[in-house]
Coordinates of N, CA and C in Angstrom, one line a residue:
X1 N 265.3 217.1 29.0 CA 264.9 216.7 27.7 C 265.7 215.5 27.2
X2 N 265.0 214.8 26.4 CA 265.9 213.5 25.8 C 265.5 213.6 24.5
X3 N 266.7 213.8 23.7 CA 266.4 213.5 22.4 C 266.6 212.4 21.6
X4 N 265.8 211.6 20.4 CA 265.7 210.3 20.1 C 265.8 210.7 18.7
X5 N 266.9 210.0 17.5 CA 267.0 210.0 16.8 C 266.9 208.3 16.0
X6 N 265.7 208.2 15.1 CA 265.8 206.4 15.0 C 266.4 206.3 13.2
X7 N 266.7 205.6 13.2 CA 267.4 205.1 11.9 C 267.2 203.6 11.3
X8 N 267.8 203.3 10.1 CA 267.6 202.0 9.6 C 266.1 201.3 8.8
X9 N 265.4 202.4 8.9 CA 264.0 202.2 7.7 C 264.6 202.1 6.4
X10 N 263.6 201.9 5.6 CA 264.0 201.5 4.2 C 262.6 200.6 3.2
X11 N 263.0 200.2 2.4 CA 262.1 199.2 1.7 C 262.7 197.9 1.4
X12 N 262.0 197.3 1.8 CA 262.2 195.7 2.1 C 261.2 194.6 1.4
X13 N 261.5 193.8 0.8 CA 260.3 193.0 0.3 C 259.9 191.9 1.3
X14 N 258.4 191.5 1.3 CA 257.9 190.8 2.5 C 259.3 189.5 2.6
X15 N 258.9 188.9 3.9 CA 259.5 187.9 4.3 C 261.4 188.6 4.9
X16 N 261.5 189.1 4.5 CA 262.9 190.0 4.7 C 263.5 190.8 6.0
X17 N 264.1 191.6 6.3 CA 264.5 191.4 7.8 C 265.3 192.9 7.6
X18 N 265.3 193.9 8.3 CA 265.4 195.3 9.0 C 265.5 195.3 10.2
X19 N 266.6 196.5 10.5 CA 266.7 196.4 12.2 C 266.7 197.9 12.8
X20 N 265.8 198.6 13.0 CA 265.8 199.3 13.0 C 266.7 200.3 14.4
X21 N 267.4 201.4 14.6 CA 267.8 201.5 16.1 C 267.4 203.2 16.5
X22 N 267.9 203.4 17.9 CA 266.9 204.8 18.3 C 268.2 205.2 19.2
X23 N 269.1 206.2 18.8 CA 269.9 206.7 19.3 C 269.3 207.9 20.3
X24 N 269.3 207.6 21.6 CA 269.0 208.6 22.8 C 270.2 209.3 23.4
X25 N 270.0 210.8 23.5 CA 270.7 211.5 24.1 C 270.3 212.5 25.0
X26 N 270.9 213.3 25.8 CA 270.3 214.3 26.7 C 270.1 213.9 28.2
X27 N 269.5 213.0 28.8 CA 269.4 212.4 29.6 C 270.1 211.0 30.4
X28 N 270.1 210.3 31.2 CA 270.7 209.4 31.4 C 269.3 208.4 31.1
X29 N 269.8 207.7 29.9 CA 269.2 206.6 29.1 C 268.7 205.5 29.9
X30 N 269.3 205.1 30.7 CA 268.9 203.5 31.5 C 268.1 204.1 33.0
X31 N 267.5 205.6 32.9 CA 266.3 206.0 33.9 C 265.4 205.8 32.9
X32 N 265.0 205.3 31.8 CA 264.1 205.6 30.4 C 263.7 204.0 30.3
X33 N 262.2 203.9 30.2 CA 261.6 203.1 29.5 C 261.4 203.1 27.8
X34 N 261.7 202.4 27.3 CA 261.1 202.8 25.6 C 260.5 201.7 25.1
X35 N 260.2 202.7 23.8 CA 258.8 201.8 23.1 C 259.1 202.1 21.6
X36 N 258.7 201.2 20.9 CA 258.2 201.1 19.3 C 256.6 201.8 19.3
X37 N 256.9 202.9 18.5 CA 255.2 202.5 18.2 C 255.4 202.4 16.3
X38 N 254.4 202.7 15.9 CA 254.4 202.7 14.3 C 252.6 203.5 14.1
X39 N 253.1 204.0 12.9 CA 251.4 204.7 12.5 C 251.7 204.9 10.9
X40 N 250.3 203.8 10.3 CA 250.4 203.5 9.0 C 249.1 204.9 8.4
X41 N 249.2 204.9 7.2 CA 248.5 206.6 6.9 C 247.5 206.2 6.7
X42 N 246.7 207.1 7.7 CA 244.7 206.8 7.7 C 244.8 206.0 9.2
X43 N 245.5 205.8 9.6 CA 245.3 205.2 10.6 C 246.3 205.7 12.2
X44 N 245.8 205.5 13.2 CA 246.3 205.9 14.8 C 247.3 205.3 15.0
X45 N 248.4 205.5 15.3 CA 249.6 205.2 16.4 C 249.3 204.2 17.1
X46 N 249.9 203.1 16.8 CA 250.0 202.1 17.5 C 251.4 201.7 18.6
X47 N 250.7 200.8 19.0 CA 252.0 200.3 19.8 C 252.8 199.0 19.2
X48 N 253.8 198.8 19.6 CA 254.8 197.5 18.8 C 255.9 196.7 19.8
X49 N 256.0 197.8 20.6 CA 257.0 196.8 21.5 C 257.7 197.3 22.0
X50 N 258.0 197.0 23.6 CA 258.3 198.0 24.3 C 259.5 197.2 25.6
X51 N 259.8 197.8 26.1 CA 261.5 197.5 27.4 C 261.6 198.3 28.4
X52 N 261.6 197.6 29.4 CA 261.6 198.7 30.6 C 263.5 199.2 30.3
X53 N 263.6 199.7 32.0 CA 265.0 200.2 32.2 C 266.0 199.7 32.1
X54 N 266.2 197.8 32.6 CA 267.3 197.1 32.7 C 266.9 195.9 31.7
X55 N 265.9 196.4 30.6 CA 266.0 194.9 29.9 C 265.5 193.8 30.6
X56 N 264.8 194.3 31.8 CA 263.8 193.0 32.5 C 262.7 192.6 32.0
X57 N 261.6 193.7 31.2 CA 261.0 192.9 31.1 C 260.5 194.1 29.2
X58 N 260.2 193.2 28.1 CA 259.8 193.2 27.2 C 258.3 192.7 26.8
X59 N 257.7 193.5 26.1 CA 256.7 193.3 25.6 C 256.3 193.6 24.3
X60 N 255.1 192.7 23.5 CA 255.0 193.1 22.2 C 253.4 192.9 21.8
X61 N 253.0 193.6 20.6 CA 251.7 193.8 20.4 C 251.7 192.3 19.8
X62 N 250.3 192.0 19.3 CA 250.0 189.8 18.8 C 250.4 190.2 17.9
X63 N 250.5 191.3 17.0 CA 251.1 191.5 15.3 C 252.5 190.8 15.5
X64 N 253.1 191.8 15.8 CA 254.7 191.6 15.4 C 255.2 190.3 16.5
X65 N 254.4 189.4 17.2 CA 255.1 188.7 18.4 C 255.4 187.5 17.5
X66 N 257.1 187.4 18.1 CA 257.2 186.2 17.3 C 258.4 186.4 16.3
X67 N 258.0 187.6 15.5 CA 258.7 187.8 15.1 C 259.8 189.2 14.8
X68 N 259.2 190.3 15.7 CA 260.0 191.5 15.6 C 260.9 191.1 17.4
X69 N 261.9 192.0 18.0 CA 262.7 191.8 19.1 C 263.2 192.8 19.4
X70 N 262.8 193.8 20.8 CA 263.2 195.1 21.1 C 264.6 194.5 22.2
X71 N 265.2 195.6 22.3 CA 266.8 195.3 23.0 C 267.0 196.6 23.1
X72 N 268.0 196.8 24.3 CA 268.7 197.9 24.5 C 269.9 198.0 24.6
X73 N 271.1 198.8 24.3 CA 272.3 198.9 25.1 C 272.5 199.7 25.9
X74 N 272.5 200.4 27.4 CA 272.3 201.5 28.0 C 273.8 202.1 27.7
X75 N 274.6 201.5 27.2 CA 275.8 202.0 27.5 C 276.3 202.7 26.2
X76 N 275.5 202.2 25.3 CA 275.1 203.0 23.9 C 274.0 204.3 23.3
X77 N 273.5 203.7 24.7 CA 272.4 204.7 24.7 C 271.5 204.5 23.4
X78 N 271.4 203.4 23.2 CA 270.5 202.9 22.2 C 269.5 201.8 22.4
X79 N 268.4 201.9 21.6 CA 267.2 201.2 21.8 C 266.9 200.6 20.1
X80 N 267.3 199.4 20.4 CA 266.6 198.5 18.8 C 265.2 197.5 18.7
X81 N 265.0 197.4 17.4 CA 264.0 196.9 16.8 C 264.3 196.0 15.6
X82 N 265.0 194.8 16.3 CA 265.3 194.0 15.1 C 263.7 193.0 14.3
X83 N 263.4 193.4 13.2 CA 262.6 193.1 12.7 C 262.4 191.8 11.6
X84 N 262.1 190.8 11.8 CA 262.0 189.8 10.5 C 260.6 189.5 10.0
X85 N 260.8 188.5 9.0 CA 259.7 187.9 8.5 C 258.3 189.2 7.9
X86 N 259.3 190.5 7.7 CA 258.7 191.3 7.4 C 257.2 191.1 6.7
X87 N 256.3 192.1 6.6 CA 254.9 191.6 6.1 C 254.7 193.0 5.3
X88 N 253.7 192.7 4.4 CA 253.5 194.3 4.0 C 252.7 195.1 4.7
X89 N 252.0 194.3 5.8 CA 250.9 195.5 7.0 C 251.5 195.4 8.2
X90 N 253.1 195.8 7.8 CA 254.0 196.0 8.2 C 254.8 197.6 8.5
X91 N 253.8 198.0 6.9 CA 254.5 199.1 6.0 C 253.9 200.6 7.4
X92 N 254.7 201.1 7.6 CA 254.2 202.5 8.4 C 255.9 203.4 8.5
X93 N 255.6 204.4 9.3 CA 256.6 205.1 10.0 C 257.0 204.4 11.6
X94 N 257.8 204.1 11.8 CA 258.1 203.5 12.8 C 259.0 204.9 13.8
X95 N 257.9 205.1 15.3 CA 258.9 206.2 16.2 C 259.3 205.1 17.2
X96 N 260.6 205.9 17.3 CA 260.9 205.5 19.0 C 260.4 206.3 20.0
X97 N 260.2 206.0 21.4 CA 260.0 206.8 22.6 C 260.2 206.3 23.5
X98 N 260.3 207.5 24.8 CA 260.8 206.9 26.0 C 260.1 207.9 27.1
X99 N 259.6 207.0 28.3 CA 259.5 207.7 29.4 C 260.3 207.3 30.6
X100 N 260.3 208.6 31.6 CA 260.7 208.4 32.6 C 260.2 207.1 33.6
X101 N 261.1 206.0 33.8 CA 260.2 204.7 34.6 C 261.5 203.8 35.0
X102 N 261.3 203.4 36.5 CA 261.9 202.3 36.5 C 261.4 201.3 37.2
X103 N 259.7 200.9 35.9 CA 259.0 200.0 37.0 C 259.6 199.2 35.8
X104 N 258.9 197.3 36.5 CA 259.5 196.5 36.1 C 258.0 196.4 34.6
X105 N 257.2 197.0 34.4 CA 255.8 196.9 33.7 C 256.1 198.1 32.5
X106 N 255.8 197.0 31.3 CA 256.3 197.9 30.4 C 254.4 198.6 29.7
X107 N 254.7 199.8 29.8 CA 253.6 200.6 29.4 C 252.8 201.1 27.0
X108 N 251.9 200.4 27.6 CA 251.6 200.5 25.7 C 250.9 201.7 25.2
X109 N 250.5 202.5 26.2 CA 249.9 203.6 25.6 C 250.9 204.9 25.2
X110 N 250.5 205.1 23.8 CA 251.3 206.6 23.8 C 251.6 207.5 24.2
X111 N 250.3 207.8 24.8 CA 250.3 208.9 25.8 C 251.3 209.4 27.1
X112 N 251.5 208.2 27.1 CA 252.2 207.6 28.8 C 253.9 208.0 28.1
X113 N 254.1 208.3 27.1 CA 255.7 208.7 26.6 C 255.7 209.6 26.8
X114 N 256.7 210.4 26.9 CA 257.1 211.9 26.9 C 258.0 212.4 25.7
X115 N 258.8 211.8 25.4 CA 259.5 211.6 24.2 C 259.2 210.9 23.0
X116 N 259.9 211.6 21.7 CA 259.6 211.0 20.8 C 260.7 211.6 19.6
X117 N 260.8 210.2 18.6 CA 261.8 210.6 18.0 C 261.0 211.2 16.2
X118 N 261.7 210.9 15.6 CA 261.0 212.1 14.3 C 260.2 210.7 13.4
X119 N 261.0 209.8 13.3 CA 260.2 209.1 12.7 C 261.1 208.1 11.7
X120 N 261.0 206.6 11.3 CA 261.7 206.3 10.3 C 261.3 205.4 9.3
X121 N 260.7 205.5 8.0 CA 259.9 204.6 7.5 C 260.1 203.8 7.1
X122 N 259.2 202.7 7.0 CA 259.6 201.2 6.8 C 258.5 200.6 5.8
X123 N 259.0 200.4 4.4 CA 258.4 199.7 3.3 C 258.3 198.4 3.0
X124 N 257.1 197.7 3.3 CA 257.3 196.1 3.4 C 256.6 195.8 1.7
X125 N 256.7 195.1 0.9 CA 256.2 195.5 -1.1 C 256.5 194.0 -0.8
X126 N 255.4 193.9 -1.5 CA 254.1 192.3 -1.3 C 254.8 191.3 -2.8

């Protein structure tokens, strides 16, 4: 089991900057792929951005590219989501997650996680 606890949501006015991070435990961390997703209310779980095992290779959905930036520390056992230029269709719960992987292809579907953390909300106010 790996447990994911994310932190650093809040309310933010557009244009403004949040960094959100995902404290992993349980597991040995750097066998773990992770992902951002986010799910705004009325609407499906999305993907946001995602890191393989060693920080080779990152990926991000066309919304946030540009301007959000996933990172890891394996030695922290932590997985961040430094966020700028905040927007207000922006605004959702933002989870962490992680699966077992050490390909170099970072995966966007939900499904494909096994983990997941509780949740942490993020207020972008126009």
């Amino acid at each position: 089991q790996v447990q994911l606890v994310e932190s650093g949501g809040g309310l933010m006015q557009a244009g403004g900057s949040l960094r959100l991070s995902c404290a992993a435990s349980g597991r040995t961390f750097s066998n773990y792929a992770m992902g951002w997703f986010r799910q705004a209310p009325g609407k499906e779980r999305e993907f946001v951005a995602g890191i393989t095992w060693n920080s080779g290779t990152t990926y991000y959905a066309d919304s946030v590219k540009g301007r959000f930036t996933i990172s890891r520390d394996n030695a922290k056992n932590t997985v961040y989501l430094q966020m700028n230029s905040l927007k207000p269709e922006d605004t959702a719960v933002y989870y962490c997650a992680a699966r077992f992987s050490l390909s170099r292809v970072v995966v966007t579907t939900h499904r494909e996680y096994a983990y997941w953390g509780q949740g942490t909300q993020v207020t972008v106010s126009s």
